[in-house]
Amino acid sequence: MPQRGGELPPSKRPKLASAAAPFSSGLRKAMLLAPPGAKRQPPPAMGIESQRRSLPIFQARGALLGQLRSLDCAVLIGETGSGKTTQIPQYLYEGGIGRQGIIAVTQPRRVAAISLATRVSDEKKTELGKLVGYTVRFEDLTSDETKIKFLTDGMLLREAIGDPLLHKYSVVILDEAHERTIHTDVLFGVVKAAQKKRKDLGKSPLKIIVMSATMDVDQFSQYFNGAPVLYLEGRQHSIQIFYAKQPQSDYLQAALVTIFQIHQEAPSSQDILVFLTGQEEIEAMAKTCHDIAKHLPDSCPPMVVMPLYASLPYSQQLRVFQAAPKGYRKVILSTNIAETSITIAGIKYVVDTGMVKAKKYTPESGLEVLAVQRVSKAQAWQRAGRAGREDSGLCYRLYTEDEFEKFDKMTVPEIQRCNLASVMLHLLALRIPNVLTFDFMSKPSPEAIQAAIEQLVLLGAAERKDDQLILTTLGRKMAAFPLEPKFSKTILMSPRFHCSEEILTIVSLLSVDSVLHNPLSRRDEVQAVRKKFISSEGDHITLFNIYRAFKNISGNREWCKENFVNSRNMMLVSDIRAQLRDICLKLSIPLESSRSDTGNIRRCLAHSLFMYTAELQLDGTYATTDTHQPVAIHPSSVLFHCKPACVTYNELLHTNKCYMRDLCVVDADWLYDAAPEYFRRKLKAAKN
DNA sequence: ACGGCAGAT
């Protein structure tokens, strides 16, 4: 264990001088699970079959099969490295369980679904896409022979819209259930209902296996009618936990001090992973680390600092997997992407700030807010676990043990933190008898459900009839698109304005993060280059101009670089557009171009997005048309310096003000034409 | 005069 208390010479530590080292003395310790005699991963030279046999789970194969054969539902708890995800589907198949159908294994992430399918097809010595395959968006590598199918949870949900009883599947394995993604949470209810209905109708049974890494298994078991919980041994190594001695007022400063304390004391071959909250914070911290590292005494090893966040180009993300040059220490500054999505070998130290940036939703205002907040205990344990992948590790928590005790036990599931319009539309499309009483494992608030339904009724996707909520013909079509309801509505409106080709492009552009790249340091350049695309009609038309220019040079990456366009996202836009176009063709939606008539495009947007509009007030500010909430034009909009009388916006971003993002200039008359009843009602409400 | 974690159909 490294010595504590050794500090930089005072002259060399200007940025650290005032900081109290969080770990100077009085360390508190705790231990994570440490299975006795845990073994290292077998060397890769070992044959594939002996590798399978050397996994801890292999010892339990017979017992597991015996149990799973007789159970309708089971909850399987296994630490990482137990081999449950690759082995259980094979055991079932080899044991002749569920052979009448397909064994589905869902994953929250595309890359996981693809790499697991590849691994399992290798183990079965079959070609990928034959016995073992995968289905993710834009890619389907399955065939009539496929019996073990890995797919994203979102993909199985989409399949369920076409076949709510999931007839082709005999077993559904919901993996990584502890992550509680919005899709997994909806799937819980969908598979549970499908299982019951198949039983009631005397159809072939559906077996449900929930796989999770968490220790909090009671709610899974309870939800699935008291399903038995089976435990599997894992290969997690021991991790020592250190808590801060006293509360830290500045977690960034505390992180900095801790990084350099470890750096001075530990052998340079031991890497450090630091959990921070966002891109800007990470970039700033990386710069500070560089600056300090330059002034360290010669006795200190040199340092390579690597930022890691999702919007970082892949080439730079990949750097974190490379070993640092000999004698250098690798310090990775990461968002929660390293909590689940990216696993880095060789991490000895984890520094946990205890903070995370996460979405919150307030149904009253319909606002989603992204805020820095405390992690949950479960999340803190997940972070600590990143230090014990190959060997024992150490985790420094920049908060006290008392503070930790006050953290929430579990992270609030995503389904309780976001707008539910899409989810409710899906449930209606799944022919759920009463969406208001849908059997969620963790129920969203009644307010959130009501707000979502309100939105669907406004869009014309659903209707209230004798206390019942019914999906309209329009709603059924909307559910066919992998989009937010307001965007699918816009597409379905576009034939009326003869601009479906343009709307397809615009909707695709709006449904990715951002195709524009705005490096702070090159602001003037960005502005100069972007000038040629700017439309006085707003951001939608501007984005459309950029896409057209991109297509004219047939997706040239050099062009993207010159024009500060994110080529990764631009390619995604292109794929999404092709997919949406296919769906339009299947629904016999006429595809027309409005040519140079942008007025029609804006009319179409106004008619479908009339509830996302704002008007200029006499005092020069803006207020939303429906609730008269004060809002402002976001400075990133091309309309920032303009004062159009009436605009539609894509979303409200709540930071220090309430900003409208992605604006389009519209005519107020269009809005009243689009929804006279709606605005009459709003006007009345405003007068009272 | 602002600035956005992660993931997916």
XYZ file of C-alpha atoms (C1' of nucleotides) in Angstrom:
697
model
C 0.000 0.000 0.000
C 1.368 3.427 -0.841
C 2.509 5.766 1.861
C 0.267 8.666 2.584
C 1.306 12.139 3.553
C 4.170 12.485 1.073
C 3.522 15.745 -0.736
C 5.000 17.858 -3.472
C 7.710 20.353 -2.510
C 5.874 23.605 -1.760
C 7.524 25.534 -4.586
C 6.327 23.024 -7.161
C 2.695 22.838 -6.228
C 1.080 26.236 -6.697
C -2.302 24.781 -7.586
C -2.309 22.333 -4.729
C -0.904 24.418 -1.910
C -4.192 25.438 -0.340
C -5.888 22.086 -0.628
C -6.229 19.770 2.295
C -5.299 16.299 1.117
C -8.474 14.239 1.489
C -6.594 11.094 2.491
C -3.861 12.361 4.806
C -4.722 10.103 7.705
C -7.454 8.202 9.493
C -8.446 6.166 6.466
C -11.548 4.069 6.632
C -11.525 0.786 4.839
C -14.091 -1.559 3.439
C -13.762 -4.647 1.308
C -15.681 -5.744 -1.725
C -16.523 -9.395 -2.264
C -13.339 -11.371 -2.619
C -14.007 -14.979 -3.546
C -11.254 -17.063 -1.962
C -8.792 -18.463 -4.438
C -10.127 -16.452 -7.343
C -8.172 -17.417 -10.427
C -6.747 -15.305 -13.208
C -8.253 -15.490 -16.677
C -6.909 -18.527 -18.526
C -4.203 -17.719 -21.062
C -5.627 -17.160 -24.542
C -3.606 -20.054 -25.923
C -5.986 -22.460 -24.185
C -8.424 -24.258 -26.481
C -11.863 -22.753 -26.767
C -13.545 -25.786 -25.203
C -11.180 -25.923 -22.228
C -11.686 -22.192 -21.767
C -15.425 -22.772 -21.531
C -14.814 -25.543 -19.009
C -12.512 -23.426 -16.885
C -15.158 -20.748 -16.289
C -16.522 -20.743 -12.723
C -20.045 -21.241 -14.065
C -19.111 -24.612 -15.627
C -19.128 -26.317 -12.225
C -22.753 -25.304 -11.807
C -23.857 -26.343 -15.308
C -25.811 -29.452 -14.325
C -27.534 -27.859 -11.364
C -28.365 -24.734 -13.364
C -29.879 -26.727 -16.209
C -31.951 -28.735 -13.783
C -33.345 -25.561 -12.258
C -33.859 -23.620 -15.474
C -35.606 -26.550 -17.148
C -38.466 -26.479 -14.662
C -38.751 -22.736 -14.035
C -40.905 -20.227 -15.944
C -38.965 -17.295 -14.502
C -35.566 -17.120 -12.894
C -33.307 -14.357 -11.659
C -29.626 -15.035 -12.159
C -27.081 -13.058 -10.191
C -23.501 -13.300 -11.309
C -20.482 -11.087 -10.881
C -18.637 -9.939 -13.967
C -16.420 -12.683 -15.271
C -18.774 -15.494 -14.283
C -19.413 -16.180 -17.961
C -23.170 -16.188 -17.528
C -23.999 -14.224 -20.660
C -21.980 -16.370 -23.044
C -22.605 -19.733 -21.372
C -26.258 -19.823 -20.255
C -27.686 -19.507 -23.794
C -25.391 -22.331 -24.921
C -26.237 -24.527 -21.926
C -29.938 -24.086 -22.649
C -29.462 -24.926 -26.315
C -27.202 -27.904 -25.633
C -29.589 -29.105 -22.924
C -32.464 -29.037 -25.386
C -34.307 -26.297 -23.519
C -36.334 -23.960 -25.683
C -35.401 -25.664 -28.915
C -38.896 -25.176 -30.305
C -38.087 -21.482 -30.701
C -35.303 -18.925 -30.528
C -33.356 -18.060 -27.392
C -33.143 -14.261 -27.210
C -30.499 -12.473 -25.168
C -31.010 -8.721 -24.819
C -28.273 -6.165 -24.190
C -28.501 -2.436 -23.470
C -25.729 -1.704 -25.996
C -25.146 -2.495 -29.670
C -21.457 -3.262 -29.351
C -22.143 -5.740 -26.558
C -24.783 -7.575 -28.604
C -22.425 -7.821 -31.571
C -19.321 -8.912 -29.674
C -21.206 -11.462 -27.546
C -22.770 -13.026 -30.653
C -19.344 -13.195 -32.256
C -17.838 -14.820 -29.172
C -20.599 -17.418 -28.792
C -20.622 -18.352 -32.487
C -16.843 -18.873 -32.217
C -17.339 -21.112 -29.202
C -19.939 -23.126 -31.117
C -17.547 -23.234 -34.089
C -20.288 -21.933 -36.377
C -20.431 -19.057 -38.803
C -21.844 -15.870 -37.293
C -25.436 -15.441 -38.457
C -26.158 -19.171 -38.667
C -26.831 -20.914 -35.334
C -25.829 -17.786 -33.415
C -26.652 -14.303 -34.684
C -27.459 -10.765 -33.685
C -29.918 -8.005 -34.533
C -29.235 -4.344 -33.845
C -30.422 -1.208 -35.626
C -29.147 -1.054 -39.228
C -27.705 -4.572 -38.928
C -29.352 -7.984 -38.888
C -27.059 -10.991 -38.934
C -29.544 -13.790 -38.385
C -31.032 -16.518 -40.592
C -33.670 -19.262 -40.479
C -31.119 -21.431 -38.675
C -30.548 -18.930 -35.874
C -31.397 -20.389 -32.465
C -29.410 -18.085 -30.206
C -29.984 -14.435 -30.975
C -28.346 -11.467 -29.284
C -30.181 -8.204 -29.696
C -30.450 -4.768 -28.139
C -33.321 -4.338 -25.701
C -34.682 -1.560 -27.912
C -34.722 -3.948 -30.864
C -36.754 -6.604 -29.036
C -39.178 -3.889 -27.974
C -39.595 -2.854 -31.598
C -40.170 -6.476 -32.627
C -42.809 -6.731 -29.915
C -44.885 -4.019 -31.619
C -45.325 -6.373 -34.579
C -45.758 -9.450 -32.367
C -46.693 -8.663 -28.732
C -46.616 -12.342 -27.708
C -43.074 -12.762 -29.075
C -44.101 -16.018 -30.781
C -40.734 -16.830 -32.300
C -38.999 -16.868 -28.933
C -39.012 -19.727 -26.448
C -36.670 -18.049 -23.973
C -35.980 -14.370 -23.364
C -32.894 -13.559 -21.330
C -32.804 -9.950 -20.133
C -29.146 -9.287 -19.435
C -27.653 -6.354 -17.488
C -31.064 -5.864 -15.898
C -29.514 -3.853 -13.065
C -28.773 -1.029 -15.500
C -32.523 -0.414 -15.714
C -32.508 1.238 -19.116
C -35.861 2.577 -20.226
C -36.096 -0.235 -22.789
C -35.323 -3.010 -20.301
C -37.922 -1.606 -17.927
C -40.644 -1.646 -20.587
C -39.535 -5.118 -21.681
C -40.000 -6.448 -18.143
C -43.712 -5.728 -18.470
C -43.928 -6.864 -22.083
C -42.358 -10.302 -21.533
C -44.306 -10.825 -18.323
C -47.583 -10.093 -20.131
C -46.564 -12.244 -23.122
C -45.722 -15.178 -20.860
C -49.073 -15.011 -19.104
C -51.089 -14.594 -22.269
C -49.316 -17.498 -23.997
C -50.093 -19.670 -21.005
C -53.750 -18.578 -20.915
C -54.140 -19.253 -24.636
C -52.471 -22.650 -24.322
C -49.613 -21.633 -26.609
C -45.978 -22.739 -26.244
C -44.487 -21.437 -22.997
C -42.127 -18.475 -22.760
C -39.262 -18.770 -20.303
C -37.916 -15.552 -18.779
C -34.433 -15.263 -17.307
C -33.358 -11.981 -15.727
C -29.614 -11.548 -15.380
C -28.147 -8.933 -13.114
C -24.977 -8.032 -11.280
C -26.637 -6.210 -8.435
C -27.150 -7.473 -4.935
C -30.567 -5.881 -4.753
C -32.452 -8.746 -6.343
C -35.635 -8.710 -4.300
C -37.523 -6.430 -6.624
C -36.687 -8.545 -9.678
C -37.810 -11.697 -7.920
C -40.916 -10.065 -6.493
C -41.940 -8.595 -9.830
C -41.637 -11.955 -11.578
C -44.015 -13.704 -9.162
C -41.378 -14.675 -6.634
C -39.005 -16.202 -9.175
C -36.100 -18.056 -7.532
C -32.771 -16.268 -7.400
C -29.727 -18.267 -8.517
C -26.287 -17.036 -7.525
C -23.126 -17.533 -9.545
C -19.558 -17.161 -8.382
C -17.553 -14.497 -10.147
C -13.972 -13.460 -10.594
C -13.944 -10.081 -8.958
C -10.770 -9.333 -7.037
C -10.600 -7.592 -3.698
C -10.774 -3.836 -3.642
C -9.745 -1.596 -0.788
C -11.963 1.411 -0.264
C -10.680 4.673 1.192
C -13.043 7.425 2.262
C -12.210 11.108 2.637
C -11.517 12.091 6.211
C -13.760 15.141 6.007
C -16.296 16.416 3.479
C -14.697 18.023 0.414
C -16.159 21.336 -0.710
C -14.435 21.186 -4.097
C -14.428 17.712 -5.614
C -12.278 18.809 -8.568
C -9.558 20.094 -6.300
C -9.832 16.970 -4.167
C -9.520 14.810 -7.284
C -6.432 16.701 -8.388
C -4.728 16.309 -5.035
C -5.569 12.621 -4.898
C -4.335 11.932 -8.442
C -0.955 13.472 -7.683
C -0.693 11.820 -4.311
C -1.147 8.432 -5.936
C 1.139 9.447 -8.763
C 3.981 10.245 -6.387
C 3.654 7.075 -4.380
C 2.584 4.222 -6.633
C 4.696 2.368 -9.233
C 4.256 3.965 -12.639
C 2.840 0.772 -14.159
C -0.347 1.191 -12.113
C -3.002 3.151 -13.929
C -5.564 5.551 -12.463
C -9.192 5.952 -13.524
C -10.953 9.134 -12.375
C -14.730 9.582 -12.585
C -15.836 13.123 -13.439
C -19.086 14.558 -14.779
C -18.656 15.972 -18.260
C -16.601 16.887 -21.290
C -15.758 20.439 -20.278
C -14.727 19.455 -16.775
C -12.602 16.615 -18.119
C -10.814 18.773 -20.674
C -10.049 21.411 -18.031
C -8.779 18.799 -15.597
C -6.607 17.221 -18.298
C -4.962 20.569 -18.942
C -4.344 21.194 -15.235
C -2.836 17.711 -14.832
C -0.492 18.374 -17.750
C 0.587 21.690 -16.292
C 1.287 20.244 -12.877
C 3.012 17.143 -14.226
C 5.529 19.382 -16.023
C 6.745 20.762 -12.715
C 7.108 17.553 -10.772
C 10.464 16.511 -9.300
C 12.605 14.104 -11.334
C 11.873 11.325 -8.855
C 8.314 11.330 -10.154
C 7.423 9.287 -13.236
C 5.983 11.120 -16.258
C 2.240 10.982 -16.875
C -0.059 10.432 -19.862
C -3.465 11.987 -19.339
C -6.329 10.642 -21.434
C -9.815 12.154 -21.551
C -12.694 9.754 -22.148
C -16.282 10.686 -22.988
C -18.854 9.541 -25.519
C -18.600 12.460 -27.926
C -14.827 12.063 -28.191
C -13.867 10.764 -31.660
C -13.466 6.961 -31.643
C -9.794 7.182 -32.571
C -9.138 9.097 -29.363
C -11.374 6.829 -27.303
C -9.269 3.879 -28.438
C -6.152 5.455 -26.927
C -7.298 4.423 -23.445
C -6.789 0.756 -24.377
C -3.142 1.246 -25.334
C -0.524 0.831 -22.675
C 1.336 4.006 -21.752
C 4.980 4.175 -22.870
C 7.311 2.370 -20.474
C 7.818 4.325 -17.280
C 4.780 6.535 -17.873
C 1.639 6.425 -15.779
C -1.719 6.364 -17.495
C -4.366 8.612 -15.961
C -7.827 8.316 -17.513
C -10.318 11.085 -16.858
C -13.737 9.713 -17.694
C -17.467 10.309 -17.544
C -19.723 7.434 -16.514
C -18.992 5.873 -19.906
C -16.250 3.895 -18.077
C -18.775 2.703 -15.513
C -20.472 0.233 -17.861
C -19.774 0.773 -21.548
C -15.989 0.782 -21.686
C -13.876 -1.619 -19.655
C -10.212 -0.764 -19.415
C -7.652 -3.372 -18.397
C -4.906 -2.608 -15.913
C -6.691 -0.080 -13.717
C -5.262 -0.288 -10.214
C -6.699 2.904 -8.764
C -10.153 4.400 -9.055
C -10.781 7.956 -7.910
C -14.500 8.535 -7.419
C -15.724 12.112 -7.100
C -19.164 10.764 -6.177
C -20.732 13.081 -8.755
C -22.512 12.353 -12.016
C -24.328 14.376 -14.630
C -27.788 12.928 -15.163
C -31.181 13.805 -16.557
C -34.118 14.828 -14.383
C -37.656 15.363 -15.577
C -40.362 17.655 -14.243
C -43.720 16.705 -15.754
C -45.389 20.008 -14.714
C -43.195 22.051 -17.020
C -42.311 19.234 -19.398
C -38.668 20.095 -18.889
C -35.794 17.704 -18.834
C -32.864 19.118 -16.912
C -29.342 17.804 -17.022
C -27.782 18.342 -13.617
C -24.670 17.386 -11.684
C -25.747 15.284 -8.723
C -24.643 12.634 -6.251
C -24.226 9.050 -7.454
C -26.128 6.222 -5.790
C -24.447 3.615 -3.595
C -24.905 1.047 -6.347
C -23.143 3.362 -8.780
C -20.304 3.993 -6.340
C -19.776 0.231 -6.001
C -19.855 -0.154 -9.773
C -17.145 2.505 -10.078
C -15.023 0.889 -7.380
C -15.323 -2.445 -9.184
C -13.492 -0.981 -12.174
C -10.279 -1.219 -10.156
C -10.488 -4.963 -9.600
C -10.755 -6.410 -13.070
C -7.450 -8.321 -13.264
C -6.016 -7.951 -9.799
C -6.792 -6.420 -6.430
C -7.348 -2.689 -6.585
C -7.846 0.500 -4.600
C -10.657 3.014 -4.692
C -10.440 6.526 -3.311
C -13.799 8.048 -2.558
C -13.719 11.834 -2.367
C -16.509 11.864 0.214
C -16.751 10.648 3.769
C -18.242 7.353 4.841
C -21.060 9.270 6.559
C -21.821 11.048 3.295
C -21.779 7.726 1.485
C -24.298 6.270 3.924
C -26.696 9.057 2.914
C -26.456 8.299 -0.835
C -29.541 6.702 -2.417
C -29.268 2.937 -2.418
C -30.037 2.572 -6.134
C -29.980 4.961 -9.068
C -33.509 6.135 -9.919
C -34.443 4.099 -13.009
C -34.422 6.049 -16.238
C -38.145 5.488 -16.759
C -38.800 7.741 -13.764
C -36.532 10.446 -15.102
C -37.696 11.256 -18.598
C -40.526 12.218 -20.883
C -42.709 9.176 -21.490
C -44.415 10.142 -24.757
C -42.557 7.479 -26.779
C -43.023 4.814 -24.125
C -46.776 5.453 -23.908
C -47.126 5.388 -27.688
C -45.297 2.034 -27.723
C -47.523 0.599 -25.027
C -50.599 1.652 -27.004
C -49.126 0.106 -30.157
C -48.481 -3.103 -28.192
C -52.246 -3.292 -27.578
C -51.800 -3.149 -23.821
C -55.426 -3.136 -22.550
C -54.977 -0.179 -20.200
C -51.747 1.776 -20.438
C -52.582 3.739 -17.285
C -52.283 0.615 -15.178
C -49.393 -1.000 -17.046
C -47.420 -3.265 -14.758
C -44.126 -1.364 -14.458
C -41.515 -2.712 -12.083
C -40.949 0.892 -10.958
C -44.003 2.990 -11.731
C -43.431 6.463 -13.152
C -45.437 9.189 -11.385
C -49.091 9.589 -12.466
C -48.207 13.170 -13.468
C -45.510 11.976 -15.856
C -47.885 9.435 -17.408
C -50.660 12.033 -17.741
C -48.308 14.567 -19.314
C -47.213 11.981 -21.883
C -50.793 11.044 -22.720
C -51.710 14.707 -23.027
C -48.937 15.100 -25.564
C -50.107 12.073 -27.568
C -53.695 13.328 -27.614
C -52.499 16.736 -28.842
C -50.486 15.138 -31.602
C -53.538 13.132 -32.632
C -51.884 9.812 -31.854
C -54.415 8.865 -29.190
C -58.034 9.622 -28.319
C -60.025 9.459 -25.107
C -63.228 7.435 -25.510
C -65.427 6.532 -22.543
C -62.573 6.709 -20.063
C -60.456 4.603 -22.400
C -57.369 5.664 -24.295
C -57.331 4.483 -27.890
C -54.561 4.539 -30.450
C -55.656 6.359 -33.618
C -54.795 5.293 -37.166
C -52.306 8.149 -37.193
C -50.851 6.935 -33.901
C -50.371 3.435 -35.241
C -48.409 4.843 -38.173
C -46.391 7.080 -35.847
C -45.376 4.072 -33.755
C -43.789 2.512 -36.839
C -41.028 5.130 -36.797
C -38.029 4.897 -34.451
C -38.524 8.545 -33.483
C -39.975 10.821 -30.855
C -43.726 11.144 -31.505
C -43.473 14.812 -32.513
C -41.005 13.896 -35.253
C -43.004 10.969 -36.622
C -46.024 13.281 -36.665
C -44.044 15.803 -38.721
C -43.171 13.130 -41.276
C -46.786 12.012 -41.513
C -47.885 15.623 -42.083
C -45.332 16.298 -44.799
C -47.204 14.882 -47.845
C -49.867 17.543 -47.287
C -47.188 20.172 -47.861
C -45.404 18.260 -50.632
C -42.071 18.279 -48.810
C -41.583 14.780 -47.370
C -38.056 14.434 -48.817
C -36.912 17.594 -47.026
C -38.724 16.741 -43.807
C -37.072 13.308 -43.755
C -33.708 15.035 -43.866
C -34.590 17.588 -41.197
C -36.070 15.033 -38.798
C -33.007 12.811 -39.216
C -30.735 15.763 -38.467
C -32.704 16.657 -35.348
C -32.705 13.113 -33.999
C -28.923 12.867 -33.573
C -26.940 14.749 -30.944
C -25.503 17.422 -33.169
C -23.826 17.447 -36.520
C -22.099 20.722 -35.745
C -18.734 20.831 -34.071
C -17.959 24.037 -32.149
C -14.460 24.070 -30.674
C -14.220 27.040 -28.323
C -10.735 27.955 -29.408
C -11.616 28.358 -33.077
C -14.848 30.299 -32.756
C -14.055 32.898 -35.439
C -13.116 30.255 -37.994
C -16.318 28.333 -37.268
C -18.423 31.426 -37.762
C -16.756 32.331 -41.034
C -17.126 28.839 -42.469
C -20.713 28.415 -41.358
C -21.863 31.666 -42.953
C -22.407 30.051 -46.327
C -25.074 27.679 -44.955
C -27.017 30.084 -42.773
C -30.664 30.666 -43.581
C -32.618 33.599 -42.182
C -35.525 31.181 -41.832
C -33.832 29.432 -38.923
C -31.836 26.443 -37.797
C -33.876 23.739 -39.522
C -33.251 25.162 -42.973
C -29.619 25.892 -42.076
C -29.080 22.267 -41.043
C -30.811 21.170 -44.222
C -28.384 23.291 -46.284
C -25.438 21.661 -44.526
C -26.762 18.168 -45.193
C -27.314 18.980 -48.863
C -23.778 20.293 -49.193
C -22.466 17.160 -47.445
C -24.366 14.916 -49.874
C -23.194 16.923 -52.892
C -19.610 16.075 -52.102
C -20.764 12.500 -51.280
C -19.870 12.369 -47.613
C -16.274 13.522 -47.812
C -14.562 13.455 -44.400
C -12.108 16.140 -45.389
C -15.045 18.438 -46.160
C -16.491 17.693 -42.716
C -13.243 18.665 -41.063
C -12.971 21.914 -43.017
C -16.561 22.830 -42.229
C -16.570 21.829 -38.554
C -19.122 19.127 -39.165
C -19.104 15.956 -37.046
C -18.734 13.282 -39.704
C -19.620 10.414 -37.355
C -23.010 11.969 -36.634
C -23.472 13.009 -40.254
C -23.077 9.393 -41.394
C -25.599 8.396 -38.749
C -28.041 10.996 -40.102
C -27.626 9.473 -43.524
C -28.374 5.939 -42.198
C -31.369 7.147 -40.211
C -32.743 8.968 -43.219
C -32.532 5.797 -45.329
C -34.332 3.827 -42.625
C -37.100 6.412 -42.258
C -37.511 6.520 -46.034
C -37.975 2.707 -46.086
C -40.681 2.962 -43.448
C -42.421 5.689 -45.479
C -42.416 3.414 -48.523
C -43.869 0.539 -46.496
C -46.624 2.841 -45.211
C -47.237 4.133 -48.772
C -46.426 7.689 -47.764
C -45.799 9.675 -50.956
C -42.259 11.027 -51.224
C -42.073 14.436 -52.800
C -39.610 17.288 -52.844
C -40.697 20.896 -52.412
C -37.631 21.925 -54.440
C -36.625 25.415 -53.379
C -39.888 26.195 -51.594
C -38.819 26.426 -47.976
C -42.127 28.073 -47.043
C -43.838 24.707 -47.371
C -41.270 23.074 -45.125
C -41.839 25.680 -42.441
C -45.621 25.377 -42.830
C -45.303 21.647 -42.285
C -43.227 22.191 -39.134
C -45.741 24.710 -37.796
C -48.647 22.360 -38.374
C -47.038 19.485 -36.508
C -45.073 21.343 -33.803
C -47.671 23.963 -32.864
C -47.330 23.112 -29.167
C -43.608 23.872 -29.281
C -43.828 27.519 -30.265
C -43.056 30.915 -28.784
C -43.992 34.480 -29.655
C -42.200 37.792 -29.353
C -43.632 39.943 -26.573
C -43.935 43.733 -26.546
C -40.911 44.049 -24.262
C -38.725 42.138 -26.738
C -38.623 38.859 -24.818
C -40.241 35.588 -25.814
C -42.978 33.540 -24.161
C -44.218 30.093 -25.151
C -47.543 30.152 -26.973
C -49.273 27.635 -24.723
C -48.223 28.330 -21.113
C -46.684 31.793 -21.591
C -43.507 30.647 -19.958
C -40.642 33.127 -20.495
C -38.022 31.676 -22.832
C -35.019 32.953 -24.772
C -33.319 32.137 -28.050
C -30.241 30.022 -27.432
C -27.048 31.779 -28.530
C -26.123 28.813 -30.718
C -29.146 29.495 -32.936
C -28.686 31.298 -36.238
C -31.637 33.448 -35.125
C -29.897 34.632 -31.953
C -29.532 38.215 -33.183
C -32.929 38.275 -34.882
C -36.325 38.952 -33.402
C -38.833 36.930 -35.424
C -42.426 37.371 -34.246
C -43.137 33.671 -33.995
C -40.961 30.539 -33.916
C -41.225 26.807 -33.416
C -38.478 25.206 -31.386
C -37.197 21.696 -31.110
C -36.565 21.620 -27.371
C -36.273 23.729 -24.254
C -32.941 23.618 -22.479
C -33.066 24.706 -18.893
C -29.767 26.081 -17.578
C -29.539 29.522 -16.019
C -32.409 30.564 -18.299
C -34.916 28.605 -20.292
C -33.520 28.447 -23.804
C -35.174 27.368 -27.038
C -32.902 25.286 -29.223
C -33.211 24.695 -32.969
C -35.658 27.347 -34.073
C -37.670 27.869 -37.200
C -39.411 31.093 -38.212
C -43.134 30.497 -38.711
C -46.256 32.566 -39.266
C -48.532 32.803 -36.208
C -51.574 32.316 -38.456
C -50.290 28.860 -39.451
C -50.428 27.788 -35.813
C -54.048 28.804 -35.361
C -54.906 27.093 -38.642
C -53.181 23.945 -37.429
C -54.972 23.673 -34.096
C -57.772 26.213 -33.673
C -59.426 24.285 -30.855
C -56.173 24.009 -28.920
C -55.411 27.705 -29.076
C -58.984 28.748 -28.284
C -58.756 26.654 -25.129
C -55.356 28.092 -24.220
C -56.595 31.628 -24.796
C -59.546 31.031 -22.507
C -57.317 29.557 -19.810
C -55.003 32.556 -20.045
C -57.903 35.015 -19.560
C -59.050 33.231 -16.396
C -24.072 36.190 -24.762
C -24.384 29.859 -23.945
C -22.241 25.259 -23.461
C -24.872 18.501 -23.250
C -23.777 12.159 -18.721
C -24.928 7.485 -20.987
C -27.628 4.713 -24.331
C -31.132 3.088 -28.197
C -35.236 2.286 -32.118
